[in-house]
C-alpha positions as a LaTeX table, in Angstrom:
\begin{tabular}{lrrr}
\hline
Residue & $x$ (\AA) & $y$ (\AA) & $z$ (\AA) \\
\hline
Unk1 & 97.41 & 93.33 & 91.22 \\
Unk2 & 98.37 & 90.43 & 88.83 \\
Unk3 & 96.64 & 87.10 & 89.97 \\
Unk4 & 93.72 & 88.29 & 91.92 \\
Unk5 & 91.10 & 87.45 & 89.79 \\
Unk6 & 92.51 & 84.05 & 88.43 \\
Unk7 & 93.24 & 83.08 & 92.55 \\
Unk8 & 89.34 & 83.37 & 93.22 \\
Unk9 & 89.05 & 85.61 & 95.10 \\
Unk10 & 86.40 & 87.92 & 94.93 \\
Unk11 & 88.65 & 91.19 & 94.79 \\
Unk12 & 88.66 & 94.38 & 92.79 \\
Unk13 & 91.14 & 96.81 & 92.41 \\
Unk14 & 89.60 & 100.41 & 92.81 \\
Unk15 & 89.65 & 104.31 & 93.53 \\
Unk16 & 87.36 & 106.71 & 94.73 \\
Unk17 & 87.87 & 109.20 & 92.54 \\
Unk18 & 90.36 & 111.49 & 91.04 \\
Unk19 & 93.18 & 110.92 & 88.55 \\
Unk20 & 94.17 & 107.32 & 90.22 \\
Unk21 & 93.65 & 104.48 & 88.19 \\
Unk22 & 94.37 & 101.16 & 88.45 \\
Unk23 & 97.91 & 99.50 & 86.66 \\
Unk24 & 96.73 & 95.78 & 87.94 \\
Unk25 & 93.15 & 95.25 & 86.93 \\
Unk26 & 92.77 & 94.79 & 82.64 \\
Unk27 & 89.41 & 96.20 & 81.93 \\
Unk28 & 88.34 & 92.78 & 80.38 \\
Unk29 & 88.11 & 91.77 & 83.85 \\
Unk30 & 84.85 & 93.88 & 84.93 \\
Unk31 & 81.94 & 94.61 & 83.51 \\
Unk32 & 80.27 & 97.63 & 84.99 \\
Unk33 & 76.99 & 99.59 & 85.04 \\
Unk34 & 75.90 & 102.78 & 85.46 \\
Unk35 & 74.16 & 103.82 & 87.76 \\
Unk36 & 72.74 & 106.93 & 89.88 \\
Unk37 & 75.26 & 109.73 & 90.65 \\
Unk38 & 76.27 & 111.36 & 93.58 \\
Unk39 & 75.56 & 108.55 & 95.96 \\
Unk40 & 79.40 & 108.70 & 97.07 \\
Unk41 & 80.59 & 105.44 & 96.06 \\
Unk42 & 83.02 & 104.65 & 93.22 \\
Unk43 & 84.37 & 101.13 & 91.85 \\
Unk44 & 86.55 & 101.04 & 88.88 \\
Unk45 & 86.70 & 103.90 & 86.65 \\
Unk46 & 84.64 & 107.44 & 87.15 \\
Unk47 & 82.82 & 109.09 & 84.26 \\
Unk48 & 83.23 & 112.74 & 84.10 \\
Unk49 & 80.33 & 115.47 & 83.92 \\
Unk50 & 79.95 & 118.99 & 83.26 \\
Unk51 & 78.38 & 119.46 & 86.71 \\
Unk52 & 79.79 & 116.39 & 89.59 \\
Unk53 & 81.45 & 113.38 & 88.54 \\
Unk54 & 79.24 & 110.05 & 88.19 \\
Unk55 & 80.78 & 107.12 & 89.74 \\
Unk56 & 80.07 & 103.34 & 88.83 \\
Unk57 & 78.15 & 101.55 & 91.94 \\
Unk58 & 77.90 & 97.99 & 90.62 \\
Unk59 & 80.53 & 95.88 & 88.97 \\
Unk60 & 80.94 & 92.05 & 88.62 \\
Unk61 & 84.62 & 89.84 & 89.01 \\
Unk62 & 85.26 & 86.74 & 87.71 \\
Unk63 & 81.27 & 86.57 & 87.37 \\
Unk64 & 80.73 & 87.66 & 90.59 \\
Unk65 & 78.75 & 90.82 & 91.46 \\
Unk66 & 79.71 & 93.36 & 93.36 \\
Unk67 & 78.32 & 96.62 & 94.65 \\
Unk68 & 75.17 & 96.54 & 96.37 \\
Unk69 & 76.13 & 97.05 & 100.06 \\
Unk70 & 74.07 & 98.14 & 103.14 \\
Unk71 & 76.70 & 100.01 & 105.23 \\
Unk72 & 78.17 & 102.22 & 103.06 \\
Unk73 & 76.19 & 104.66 & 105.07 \\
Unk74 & 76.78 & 105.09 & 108.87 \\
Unk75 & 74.55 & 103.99 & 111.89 \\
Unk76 & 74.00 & 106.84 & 114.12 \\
Unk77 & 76.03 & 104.32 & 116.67 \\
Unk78 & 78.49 & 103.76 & 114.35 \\
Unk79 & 79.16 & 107.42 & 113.82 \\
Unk80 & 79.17 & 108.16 & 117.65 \\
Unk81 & 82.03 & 105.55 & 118.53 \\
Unk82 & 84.43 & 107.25 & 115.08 \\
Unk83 & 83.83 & 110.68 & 116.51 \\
Unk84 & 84.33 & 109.99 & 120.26 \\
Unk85 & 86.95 & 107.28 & 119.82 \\
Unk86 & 90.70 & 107.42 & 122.11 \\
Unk87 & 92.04 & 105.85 & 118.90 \\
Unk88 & 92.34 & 104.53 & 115.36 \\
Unk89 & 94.43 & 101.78 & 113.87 \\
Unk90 & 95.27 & 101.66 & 110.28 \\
Unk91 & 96.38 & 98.50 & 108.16 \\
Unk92 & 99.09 & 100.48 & 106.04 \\
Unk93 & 99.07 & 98.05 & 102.33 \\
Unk94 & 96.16 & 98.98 & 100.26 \\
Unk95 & 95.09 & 100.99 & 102.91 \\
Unk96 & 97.56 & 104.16 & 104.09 \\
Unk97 & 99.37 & 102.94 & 100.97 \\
Unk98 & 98.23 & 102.49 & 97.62 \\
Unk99 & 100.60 & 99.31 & 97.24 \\
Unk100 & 100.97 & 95.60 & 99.25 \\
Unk101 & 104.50 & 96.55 & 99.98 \\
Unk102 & 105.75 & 92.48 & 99.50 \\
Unk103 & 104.43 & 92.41 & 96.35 \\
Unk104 & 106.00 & 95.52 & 95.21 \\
Unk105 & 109.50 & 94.44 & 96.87 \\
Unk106 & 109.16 & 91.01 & 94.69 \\
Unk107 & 108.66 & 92.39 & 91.91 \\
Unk108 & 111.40 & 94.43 & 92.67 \\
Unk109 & 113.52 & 91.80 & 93.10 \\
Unk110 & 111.56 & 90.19 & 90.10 \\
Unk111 & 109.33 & 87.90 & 91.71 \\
Unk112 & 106.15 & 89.85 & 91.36 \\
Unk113 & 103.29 & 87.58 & 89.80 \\
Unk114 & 103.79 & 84.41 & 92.31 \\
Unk115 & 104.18 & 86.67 & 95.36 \\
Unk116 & 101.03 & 88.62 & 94.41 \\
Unk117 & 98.75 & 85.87 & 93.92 \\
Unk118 & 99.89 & 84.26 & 97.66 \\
Unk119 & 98.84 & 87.92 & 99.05 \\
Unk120 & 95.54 & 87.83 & 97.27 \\
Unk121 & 94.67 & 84.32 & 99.40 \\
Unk122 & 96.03 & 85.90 & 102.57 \\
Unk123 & 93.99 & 88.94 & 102.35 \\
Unk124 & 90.84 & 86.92 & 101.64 \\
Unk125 & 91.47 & 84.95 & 104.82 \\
Unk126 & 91.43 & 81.47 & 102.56 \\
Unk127 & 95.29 & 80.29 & 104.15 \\
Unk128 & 96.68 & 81.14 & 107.63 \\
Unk129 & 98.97 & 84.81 & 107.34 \\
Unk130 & 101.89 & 83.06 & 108.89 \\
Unk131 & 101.68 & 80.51 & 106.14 \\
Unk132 & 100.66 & 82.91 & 103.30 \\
Unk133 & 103.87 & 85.21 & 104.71 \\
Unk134 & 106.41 & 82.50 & 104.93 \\
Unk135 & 105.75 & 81.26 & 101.90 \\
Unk136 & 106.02 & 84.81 & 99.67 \\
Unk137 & 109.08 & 85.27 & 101.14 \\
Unk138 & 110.37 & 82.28 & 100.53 \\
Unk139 & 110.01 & 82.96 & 96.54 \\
Unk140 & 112.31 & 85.94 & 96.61 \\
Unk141 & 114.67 & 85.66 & 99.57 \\
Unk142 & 115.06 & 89.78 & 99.50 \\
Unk143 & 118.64 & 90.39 & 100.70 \\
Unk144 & 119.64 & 93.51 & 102.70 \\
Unk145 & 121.04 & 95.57 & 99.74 \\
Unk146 & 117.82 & 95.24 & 97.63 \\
Unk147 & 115.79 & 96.10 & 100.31 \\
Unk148 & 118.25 & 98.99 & 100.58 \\
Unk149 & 117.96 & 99.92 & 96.91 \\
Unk150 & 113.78 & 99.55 & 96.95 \\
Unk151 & 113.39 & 102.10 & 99.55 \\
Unk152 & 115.52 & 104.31 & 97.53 \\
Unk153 & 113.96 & 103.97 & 94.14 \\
Unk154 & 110.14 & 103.50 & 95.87 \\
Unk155 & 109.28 & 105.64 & 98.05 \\
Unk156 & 105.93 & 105.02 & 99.51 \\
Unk157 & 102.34 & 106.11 & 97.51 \\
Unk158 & 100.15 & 107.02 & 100.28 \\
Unk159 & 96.69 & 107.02 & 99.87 \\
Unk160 & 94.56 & 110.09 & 98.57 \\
Unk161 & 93.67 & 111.85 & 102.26 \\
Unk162 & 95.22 & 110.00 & 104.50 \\
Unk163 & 97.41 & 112.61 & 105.38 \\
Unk164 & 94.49 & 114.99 & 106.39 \\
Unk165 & 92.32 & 112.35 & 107.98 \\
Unk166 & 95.69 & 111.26 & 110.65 \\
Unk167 & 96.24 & 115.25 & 111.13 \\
Unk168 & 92.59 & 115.79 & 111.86 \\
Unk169 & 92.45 & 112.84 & 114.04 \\
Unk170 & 95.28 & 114.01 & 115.87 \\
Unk171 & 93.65 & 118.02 & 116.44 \\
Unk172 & 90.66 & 115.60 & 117.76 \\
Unk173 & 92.53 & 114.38 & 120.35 \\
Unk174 & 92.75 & 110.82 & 119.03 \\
Unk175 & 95.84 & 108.48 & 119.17 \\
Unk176 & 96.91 & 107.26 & 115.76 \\
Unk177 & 98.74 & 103.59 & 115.18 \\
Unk178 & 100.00 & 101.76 & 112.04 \\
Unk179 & 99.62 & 97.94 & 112.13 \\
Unk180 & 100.71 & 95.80 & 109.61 \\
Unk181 & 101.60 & 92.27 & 108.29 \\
Unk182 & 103.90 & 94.23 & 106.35 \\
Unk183 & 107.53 & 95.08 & 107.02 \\
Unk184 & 109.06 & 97.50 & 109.81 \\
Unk185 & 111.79 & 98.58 & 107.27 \\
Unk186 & 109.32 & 99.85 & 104.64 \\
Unk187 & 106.28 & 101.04 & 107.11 \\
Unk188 & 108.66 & 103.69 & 108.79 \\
Unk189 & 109.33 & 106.05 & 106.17 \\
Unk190 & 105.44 & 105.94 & 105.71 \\
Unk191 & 105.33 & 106.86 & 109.35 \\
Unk192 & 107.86 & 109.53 & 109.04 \\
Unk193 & 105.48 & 111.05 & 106.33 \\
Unk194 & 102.37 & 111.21 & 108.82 \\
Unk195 & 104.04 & 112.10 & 112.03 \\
Unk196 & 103.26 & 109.07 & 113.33 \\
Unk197 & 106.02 & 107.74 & 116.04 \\
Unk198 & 107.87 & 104.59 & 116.01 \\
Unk199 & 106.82 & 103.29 & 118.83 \\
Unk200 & 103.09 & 103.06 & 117.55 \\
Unk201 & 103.65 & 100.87 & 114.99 \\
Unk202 & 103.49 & 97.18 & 115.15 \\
Unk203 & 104.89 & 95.33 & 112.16 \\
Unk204 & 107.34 & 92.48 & 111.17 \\
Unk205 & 110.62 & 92.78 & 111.18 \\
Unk206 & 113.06 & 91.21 & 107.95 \\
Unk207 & 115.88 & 89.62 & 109.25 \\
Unk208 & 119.37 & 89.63 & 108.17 \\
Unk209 & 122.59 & 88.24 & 108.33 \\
Unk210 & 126.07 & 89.92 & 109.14 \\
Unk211 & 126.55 & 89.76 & 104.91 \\
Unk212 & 123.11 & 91.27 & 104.28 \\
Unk213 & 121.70 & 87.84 & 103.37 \\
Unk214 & 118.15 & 87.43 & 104.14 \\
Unk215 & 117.48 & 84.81 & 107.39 \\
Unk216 & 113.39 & 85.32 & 107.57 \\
Unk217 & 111.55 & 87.58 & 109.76 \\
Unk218 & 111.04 & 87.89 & 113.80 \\
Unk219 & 108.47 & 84.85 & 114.37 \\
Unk220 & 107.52 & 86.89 & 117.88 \\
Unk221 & 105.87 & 89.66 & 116.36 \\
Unk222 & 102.22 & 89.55 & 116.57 \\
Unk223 & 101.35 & 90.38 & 113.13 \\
Unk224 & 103.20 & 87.77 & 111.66 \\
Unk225 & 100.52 & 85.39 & 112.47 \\
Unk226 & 96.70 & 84.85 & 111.39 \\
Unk227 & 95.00 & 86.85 & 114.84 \\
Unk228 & 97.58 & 89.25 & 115.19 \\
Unk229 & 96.32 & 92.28 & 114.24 \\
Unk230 & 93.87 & 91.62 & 117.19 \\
Unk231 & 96.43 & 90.82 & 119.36 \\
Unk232 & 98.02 & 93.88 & 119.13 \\
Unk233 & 95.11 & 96.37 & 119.45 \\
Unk234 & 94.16 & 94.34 & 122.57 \\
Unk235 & 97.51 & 94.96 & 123.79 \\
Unk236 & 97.28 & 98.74 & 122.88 \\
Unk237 & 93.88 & 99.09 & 124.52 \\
Unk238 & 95.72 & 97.09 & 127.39 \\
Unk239 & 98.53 & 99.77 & 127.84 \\
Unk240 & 96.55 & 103.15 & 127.36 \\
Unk241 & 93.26 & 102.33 & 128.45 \\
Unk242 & 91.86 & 103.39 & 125.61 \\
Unk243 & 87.97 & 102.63 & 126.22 \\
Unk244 & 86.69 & 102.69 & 122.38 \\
Unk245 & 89.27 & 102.10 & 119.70 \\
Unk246 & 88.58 & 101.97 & 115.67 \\
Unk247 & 90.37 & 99.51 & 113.28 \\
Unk248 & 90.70 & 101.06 & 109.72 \\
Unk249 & 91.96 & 98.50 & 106.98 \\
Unk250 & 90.88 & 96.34 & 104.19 \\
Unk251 & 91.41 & 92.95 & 104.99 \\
Unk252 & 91.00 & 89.78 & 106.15 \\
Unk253 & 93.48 & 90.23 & 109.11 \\
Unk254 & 92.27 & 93.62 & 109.47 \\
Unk255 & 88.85 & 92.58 & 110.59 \\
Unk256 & 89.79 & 89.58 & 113.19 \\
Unk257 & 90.61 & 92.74 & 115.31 \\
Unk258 & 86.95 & 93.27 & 115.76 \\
Unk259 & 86.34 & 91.46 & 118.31 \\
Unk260 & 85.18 & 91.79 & 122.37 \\
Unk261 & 88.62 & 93.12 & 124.38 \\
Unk262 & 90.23 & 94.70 & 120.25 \\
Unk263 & 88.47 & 96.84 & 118.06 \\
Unk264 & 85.17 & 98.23 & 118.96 \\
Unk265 & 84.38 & 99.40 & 115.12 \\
Unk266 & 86.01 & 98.08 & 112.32 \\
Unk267 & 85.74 & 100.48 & 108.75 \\
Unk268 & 86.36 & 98.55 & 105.55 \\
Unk269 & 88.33 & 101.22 & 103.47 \\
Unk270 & 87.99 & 99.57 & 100.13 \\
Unk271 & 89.48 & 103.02 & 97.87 \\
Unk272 & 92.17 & 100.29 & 96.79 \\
Unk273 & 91.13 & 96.65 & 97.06 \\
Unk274 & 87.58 & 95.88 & 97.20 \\
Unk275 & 87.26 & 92.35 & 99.31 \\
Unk276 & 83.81 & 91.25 & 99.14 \\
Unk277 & 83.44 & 89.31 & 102.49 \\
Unk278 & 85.08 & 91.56 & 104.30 \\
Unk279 & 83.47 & 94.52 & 103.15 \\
Unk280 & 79.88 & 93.06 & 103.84 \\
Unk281 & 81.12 & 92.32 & 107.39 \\
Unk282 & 82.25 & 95.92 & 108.13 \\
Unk283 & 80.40 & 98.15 & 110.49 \\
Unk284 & 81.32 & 100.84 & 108.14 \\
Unk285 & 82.42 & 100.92 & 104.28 \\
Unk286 & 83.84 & 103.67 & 102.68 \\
Unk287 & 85.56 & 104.39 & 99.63 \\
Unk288 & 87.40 & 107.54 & 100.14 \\
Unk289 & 88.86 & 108.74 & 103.19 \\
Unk290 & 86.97 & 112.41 & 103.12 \\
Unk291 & 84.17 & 110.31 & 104.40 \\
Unk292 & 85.46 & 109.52 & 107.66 \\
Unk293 & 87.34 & 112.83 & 107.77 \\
Unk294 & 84.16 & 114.95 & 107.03 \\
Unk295 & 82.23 & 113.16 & 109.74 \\
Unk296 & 84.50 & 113.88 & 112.34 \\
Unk297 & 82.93 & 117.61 & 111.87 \\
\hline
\end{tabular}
């Protein structure tokens, strides 16, 4: 994602492993190391072997190093409240998707650069969400008809096993939601894709006029505003009585839902953005999603 680095915000674009690689991320901006394979982990790029793959485990942005974690393997706590859990909540950009959906709408609609770098702050918690939100927005005013034409031309990139993790979470018994600072219009074909209904999703909504011209988006949502995320697994938890719930995501906003009445474990998936301080906060950190999906036996 163009901007990250320059913003300052300790970010890296990565995948786990596999074909994937990065279009945002110039290789001038990390310097890696090697280091021991097999430990699971991969940052960056993945050197190929005759007999596994070797994955990089340490990697420095902007001068900043990154890599060394301490819960990149799961308590024996952790592990009981993911297998046992009523339900799991995913962020969907970065995370179910491989893409921030506003920053591939404006650059769509040609906007891209400016728009990304106001993401990168929001997703590092360094400005309020509302404010972060209003103000990408307000550098592209999308109108109905390029929405429209986005949704036609980019379909969503989902996420290397995501689509086995939410159908082995379902065969387990486990309510699945989406919830996302994101937009209604672009999460529900993603939904569509995972079997995942409408009414479990809680996202913003773009607003438009009787011409198609763009007015803003629905101010009464929860997730359009710094807390919301939290807000809205409280008020799932409220509804179902769900007794332990899981938040799955990769940001900032993602991990205020962590808290006493929301999210009783919060997993960093960091397979696409790599945030720093919120991965060290993290009950969990993972880097591919057959983690979580081969611990849920």
């Amino acid at each position: 994602m163009e901007g990250l680095v320059s913003s300052g915000i300790n970010t890296v674009r990565v995948f786990g492993v596999g074909k994937h690689h990065s279009r945002f991320l110039p290789s001038s901006t990390l310097h890696l190391r090697n280091s021991v394979c097999g430990i699971g982990i991969g940052i960056g790029v993945v050197k190929k072997s005759k007999k596994k793959q070797c994955v990089v485990v340490a990697a420095s942005v902007g001068g900043s190093k990154v890599g060394h974690f301490e819960n990149t393997l799961p308590s024996k706590e952790v592990l009981e409240l993911w297998r046992n859990g009523d339900a799991v909540c995913f962020d969907v950009d970065s995370t179910v998707c491989l893409d921030e959906g506003i920053d591939e709408l404006a650059e769509f609609c040609g906007a891209g650069k400016a728009v990304a770098e106001w993401t990168a702050r929001a997703m590092g918690g360094s400005v309020p969400f509302e404010e972060a939100l209003a103000a990408r927005l307000s550098l592209f005013n999308p109108s109905l008809s390029q929405l429209q034409n986005f949704l036609e031309q980019k379909p969503p990139r989902l996420s290397p096993g995501i689509e086995e993790l939410v159908q082995k979470l379902k065969a387990n018994d486990m309510a699945v939601y989406l919830i996302s600072g994101g937009f209604r219009q672009m999460i529900n074909p993603v939904a569509s894709i995972l079997g995942i209904p409408q009414e479990n999703i809680f996202a913003n909504q773009l607003l438009f006029g009787s011409s198609g011209e763009f007015l803003g988006f629905d101010k009464n949502e929860p997730t359009s505003r710094s807390g919301g995320k939290a807000v809205a697994v409280q008020q799932i938890k409220k509804a179902h009585g769900f007794k332990t719930l899981t938040m799955v995501g990769d940001g900032a906003t993602d991990f205020e839902a962590r808290r006493p009445g929301g999210a009783d474990l919060f997993v960093c998936y960091a397979g696409v953005q790599l945030r720093e301080s919120v991965a060290t906060k993290a009950d969990w950190l993972v880097f591919n999603f057959k983690d979580l999906i081969n611990s849920l036996g």
